[in-house]
XYZ file of N, CA and C in Angstrom:
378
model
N -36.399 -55.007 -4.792
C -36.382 -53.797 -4.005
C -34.994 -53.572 -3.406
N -34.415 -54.858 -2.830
C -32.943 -54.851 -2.259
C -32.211 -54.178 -3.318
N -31.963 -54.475 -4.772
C -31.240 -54.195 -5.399
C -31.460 -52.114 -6.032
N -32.633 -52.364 -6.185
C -32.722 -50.710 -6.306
C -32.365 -49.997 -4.917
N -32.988 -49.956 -3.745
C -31.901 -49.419 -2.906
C -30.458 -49.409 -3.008
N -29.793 -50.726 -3.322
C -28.770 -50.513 -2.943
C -27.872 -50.039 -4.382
N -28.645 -50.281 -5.911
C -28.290 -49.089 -6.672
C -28.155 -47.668 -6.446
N -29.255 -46.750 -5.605
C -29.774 -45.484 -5.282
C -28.431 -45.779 -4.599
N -28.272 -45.873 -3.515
C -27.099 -45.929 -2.247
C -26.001 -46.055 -2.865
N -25.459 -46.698 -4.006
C -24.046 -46.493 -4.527
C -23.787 -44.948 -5.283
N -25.413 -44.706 -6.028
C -24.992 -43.528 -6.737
C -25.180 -42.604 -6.095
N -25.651 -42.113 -4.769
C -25.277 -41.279 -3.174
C -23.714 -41.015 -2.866
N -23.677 -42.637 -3.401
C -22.034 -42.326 -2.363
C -20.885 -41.595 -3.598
N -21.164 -42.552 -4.957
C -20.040 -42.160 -5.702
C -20.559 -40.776 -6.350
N -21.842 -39.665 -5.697
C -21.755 -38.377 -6.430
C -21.051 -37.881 -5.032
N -21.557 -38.042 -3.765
C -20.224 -37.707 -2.887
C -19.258 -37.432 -2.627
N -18.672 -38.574 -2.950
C -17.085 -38.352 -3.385
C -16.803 -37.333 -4.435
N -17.025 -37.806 -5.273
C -17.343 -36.640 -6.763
C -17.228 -35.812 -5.957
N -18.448 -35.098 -5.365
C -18.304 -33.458 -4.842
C -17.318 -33.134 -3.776
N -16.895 -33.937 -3.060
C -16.360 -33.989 -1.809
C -14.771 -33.792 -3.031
N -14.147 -34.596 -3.739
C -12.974 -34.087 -4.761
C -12.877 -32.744 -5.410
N -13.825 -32.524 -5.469
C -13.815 -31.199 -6.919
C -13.545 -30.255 -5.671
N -14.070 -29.938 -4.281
C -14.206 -28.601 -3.483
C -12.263 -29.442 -3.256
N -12.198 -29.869 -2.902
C -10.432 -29.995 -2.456
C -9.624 -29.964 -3.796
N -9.823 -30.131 -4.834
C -9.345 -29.307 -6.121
C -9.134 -27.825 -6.029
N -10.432 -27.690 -5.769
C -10.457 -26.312 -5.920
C -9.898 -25.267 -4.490
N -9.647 -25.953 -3.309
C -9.186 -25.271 -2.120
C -8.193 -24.491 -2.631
N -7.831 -23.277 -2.150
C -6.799 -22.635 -2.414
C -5.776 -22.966 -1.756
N -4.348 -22.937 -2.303
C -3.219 -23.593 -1.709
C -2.349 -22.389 -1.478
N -1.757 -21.929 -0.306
C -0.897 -20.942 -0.166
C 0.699 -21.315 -1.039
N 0.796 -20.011 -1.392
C 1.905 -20.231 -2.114
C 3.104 -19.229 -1.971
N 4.401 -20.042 -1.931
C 5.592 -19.153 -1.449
C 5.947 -17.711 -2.003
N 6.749 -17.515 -1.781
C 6.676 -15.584 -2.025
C 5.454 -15.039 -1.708
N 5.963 -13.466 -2.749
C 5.199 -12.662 -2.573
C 4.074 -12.682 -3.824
N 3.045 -12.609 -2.800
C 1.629 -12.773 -3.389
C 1.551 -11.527 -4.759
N 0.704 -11.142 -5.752
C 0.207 -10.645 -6.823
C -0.714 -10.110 -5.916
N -0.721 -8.402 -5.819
C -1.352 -7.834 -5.006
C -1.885 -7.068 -5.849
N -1.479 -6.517 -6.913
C -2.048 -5.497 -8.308
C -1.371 -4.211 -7.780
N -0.171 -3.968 -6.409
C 0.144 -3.107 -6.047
C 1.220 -2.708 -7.239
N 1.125 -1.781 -8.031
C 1.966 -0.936 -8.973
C 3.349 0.163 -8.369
N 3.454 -0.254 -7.065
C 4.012 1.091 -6.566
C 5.291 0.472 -6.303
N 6.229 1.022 -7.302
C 7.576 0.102 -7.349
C 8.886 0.663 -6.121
N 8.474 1.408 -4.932
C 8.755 2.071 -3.941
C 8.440 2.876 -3.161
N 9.693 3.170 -2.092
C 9.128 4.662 -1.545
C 10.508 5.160 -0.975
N 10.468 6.305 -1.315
C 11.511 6.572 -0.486
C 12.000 8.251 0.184
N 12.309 8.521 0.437
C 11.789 9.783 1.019
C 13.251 10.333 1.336
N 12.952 12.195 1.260
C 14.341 13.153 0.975
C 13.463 14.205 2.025
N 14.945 14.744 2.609
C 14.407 15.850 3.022
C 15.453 17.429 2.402
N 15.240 18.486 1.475
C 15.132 19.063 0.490
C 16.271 18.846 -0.677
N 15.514 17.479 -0.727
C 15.867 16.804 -2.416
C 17.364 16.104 -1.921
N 17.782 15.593 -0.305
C 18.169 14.287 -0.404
C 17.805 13.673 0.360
N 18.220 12.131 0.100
C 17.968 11.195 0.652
C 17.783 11.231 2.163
N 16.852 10.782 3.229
C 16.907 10.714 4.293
C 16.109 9.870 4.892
N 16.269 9.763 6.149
C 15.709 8.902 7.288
C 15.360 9.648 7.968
N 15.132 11.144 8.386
C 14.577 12.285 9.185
C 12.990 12.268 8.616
N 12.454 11.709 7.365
C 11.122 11.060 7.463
C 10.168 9.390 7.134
N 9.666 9.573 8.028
C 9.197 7.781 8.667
C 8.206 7.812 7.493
N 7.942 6.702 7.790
C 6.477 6.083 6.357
C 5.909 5.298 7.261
N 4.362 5.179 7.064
C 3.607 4.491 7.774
C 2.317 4.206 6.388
N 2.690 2.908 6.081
C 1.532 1.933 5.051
C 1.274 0.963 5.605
N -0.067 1.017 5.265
C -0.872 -0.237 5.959
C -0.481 -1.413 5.125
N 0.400 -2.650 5.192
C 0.448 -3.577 3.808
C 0.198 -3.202 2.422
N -0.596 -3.466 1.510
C -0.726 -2.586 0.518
C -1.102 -1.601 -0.074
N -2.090 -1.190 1.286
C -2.894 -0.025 0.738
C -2.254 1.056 0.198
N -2.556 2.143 -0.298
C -2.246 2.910 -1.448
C -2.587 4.414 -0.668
N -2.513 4.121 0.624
C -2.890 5.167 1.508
C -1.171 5.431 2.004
N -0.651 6.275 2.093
C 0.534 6.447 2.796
C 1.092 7.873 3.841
N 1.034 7.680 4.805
C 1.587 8.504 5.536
C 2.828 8.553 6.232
N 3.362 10.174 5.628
C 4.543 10.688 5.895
C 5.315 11.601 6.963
N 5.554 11.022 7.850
C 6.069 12.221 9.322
C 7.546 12.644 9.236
N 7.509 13.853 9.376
C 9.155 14.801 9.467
C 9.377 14.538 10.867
N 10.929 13.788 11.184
C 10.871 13.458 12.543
C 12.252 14.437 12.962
N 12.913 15.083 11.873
C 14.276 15.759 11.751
C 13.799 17.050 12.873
N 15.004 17.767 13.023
C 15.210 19.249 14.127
C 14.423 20.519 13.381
N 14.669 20.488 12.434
C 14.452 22.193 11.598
C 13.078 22.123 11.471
N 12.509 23.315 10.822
C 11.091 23.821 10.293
C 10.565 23.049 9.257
N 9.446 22.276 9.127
C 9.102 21.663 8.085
C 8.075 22.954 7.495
N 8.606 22.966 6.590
C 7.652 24.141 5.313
C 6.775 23.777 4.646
N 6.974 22.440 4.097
C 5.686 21.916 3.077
C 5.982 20.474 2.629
N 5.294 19.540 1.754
C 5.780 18.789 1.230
C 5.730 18.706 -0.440
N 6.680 17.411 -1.171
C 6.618 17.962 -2.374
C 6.697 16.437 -3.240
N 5.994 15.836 -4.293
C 6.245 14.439 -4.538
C 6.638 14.574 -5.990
N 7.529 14.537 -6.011
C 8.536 14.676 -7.333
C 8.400 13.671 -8.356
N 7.877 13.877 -9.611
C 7.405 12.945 -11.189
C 6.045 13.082 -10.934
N 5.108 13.405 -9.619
C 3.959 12.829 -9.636
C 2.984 13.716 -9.490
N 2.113 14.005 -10.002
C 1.050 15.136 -10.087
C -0.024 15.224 -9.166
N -0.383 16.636 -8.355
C -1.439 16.088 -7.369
C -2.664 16.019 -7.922
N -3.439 15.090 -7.795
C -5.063 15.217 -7.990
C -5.097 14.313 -9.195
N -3.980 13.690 -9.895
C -3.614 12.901 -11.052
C -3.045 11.532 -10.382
N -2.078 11.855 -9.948
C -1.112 10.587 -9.419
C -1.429 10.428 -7.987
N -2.005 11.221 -6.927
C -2.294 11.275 -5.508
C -2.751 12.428 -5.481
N -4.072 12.135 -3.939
C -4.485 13.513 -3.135
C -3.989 13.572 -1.938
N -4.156 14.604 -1.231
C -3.791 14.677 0.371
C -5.625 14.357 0.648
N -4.675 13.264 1.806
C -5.974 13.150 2.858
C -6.172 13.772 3.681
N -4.886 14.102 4.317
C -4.487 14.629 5.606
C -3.329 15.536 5.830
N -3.219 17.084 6.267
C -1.530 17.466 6.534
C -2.235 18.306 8.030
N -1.267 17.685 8.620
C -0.714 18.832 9.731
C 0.273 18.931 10.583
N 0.792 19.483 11.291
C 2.228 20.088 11.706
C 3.119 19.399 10.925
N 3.715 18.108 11.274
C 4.908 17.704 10.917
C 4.512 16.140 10.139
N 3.525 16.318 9.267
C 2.934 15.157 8.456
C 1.769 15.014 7.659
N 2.075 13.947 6.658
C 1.423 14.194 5.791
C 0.440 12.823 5.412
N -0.480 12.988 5.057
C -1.141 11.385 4.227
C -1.528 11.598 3.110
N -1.485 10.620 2.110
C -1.490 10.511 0.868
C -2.328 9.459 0.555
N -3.339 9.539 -0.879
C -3.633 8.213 -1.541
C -2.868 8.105 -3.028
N -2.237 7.028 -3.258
C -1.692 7.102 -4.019
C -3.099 6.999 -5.243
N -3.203 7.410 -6.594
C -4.024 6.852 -7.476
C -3.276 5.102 -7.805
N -4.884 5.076 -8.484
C -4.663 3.482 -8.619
C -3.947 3.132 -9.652
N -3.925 4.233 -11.124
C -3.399 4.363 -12.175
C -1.963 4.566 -12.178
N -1.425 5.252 -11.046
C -0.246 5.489 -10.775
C 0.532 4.160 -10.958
N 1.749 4.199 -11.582
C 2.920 3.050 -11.108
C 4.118 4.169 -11.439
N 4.912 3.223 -10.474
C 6.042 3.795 -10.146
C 6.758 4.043 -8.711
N 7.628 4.872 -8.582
C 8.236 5.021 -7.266
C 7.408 6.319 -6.716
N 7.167 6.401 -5.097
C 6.817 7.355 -4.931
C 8.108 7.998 -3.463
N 8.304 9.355 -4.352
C 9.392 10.256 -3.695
C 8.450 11.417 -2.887
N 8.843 11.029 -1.319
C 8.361 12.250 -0.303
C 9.547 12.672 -0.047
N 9.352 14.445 -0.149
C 10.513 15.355 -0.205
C 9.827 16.383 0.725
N 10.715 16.310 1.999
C 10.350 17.144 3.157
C 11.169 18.814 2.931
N 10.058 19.895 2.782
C 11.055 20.946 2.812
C 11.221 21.106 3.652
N 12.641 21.670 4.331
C 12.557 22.153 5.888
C 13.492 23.567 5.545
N 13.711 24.195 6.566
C 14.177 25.355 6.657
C 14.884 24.862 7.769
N 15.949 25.332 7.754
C 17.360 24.660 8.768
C 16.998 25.866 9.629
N 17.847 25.489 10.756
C 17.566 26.473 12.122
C 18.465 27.846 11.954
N 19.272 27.379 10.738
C 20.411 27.947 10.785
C 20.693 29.091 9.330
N 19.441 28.648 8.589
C 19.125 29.306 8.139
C 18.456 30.726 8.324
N 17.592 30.416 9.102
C 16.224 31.252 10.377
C 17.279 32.676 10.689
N 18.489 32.384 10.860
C 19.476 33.432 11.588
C 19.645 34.804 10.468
């Protein structure tokens, strides 16, 4: 009887271990850089009428594919415009009003995405 217990009791312990190895195999290990997010969106960068500027901010949540665009410049913002990219194909509007915009990018989309603020200068207005 001693000996079958203490058969049963070895093969307890060594499936134990066994299982207790395989889950720390399998733990996930963080790893340096940047993670594989499936994010396709090889930028962003934003013009205000068709150049380059910093008169509009970007606000993305980490990767989401949601992006919102605010005109922070002096003049009249008129509209917005996303240049290579088609609406209702490549992105919809979620959201526009006064001086901003939100976007979902599609998921199919890759590439850069260009926000192009029209404005009407003050100085134009005259």
């Amino acid at each position: 009887m001693k000996k079958v217990l203490s058969v049963i009791l070895s093969l307890v312990m060594v499936l134990s271990v066994g299982a207790l190895s395989v889950s720390a195999i399998a733990a996930p290990v963080a790893s340096p850089g940047k993670p594989d997010t499936g994010d396709k969106i090889t930028g962003i960068t934003t013009e205000v009428n068709g150049k380059t500027s910093k008169e509009v901010e970007v606000d993305r949540d980490g990767t989401s594919r949601v992006i919102t665009f605010t005109y922070t410049g002096d003049g009249k913002l008129i509209g917005w415009e996303f240049p290579g990219m088609k609406e209702g194909k490549d992105y919809k509007i979620i959201e526009q009003k006064d001086n901003y915009i939100t976007i979902e990018v599609s998921e199919d989309y890759e590439g850069e995405v260009i926000a192009n603020a029209i404005v009407e200068d003050e100085e134009e207005e005259e």
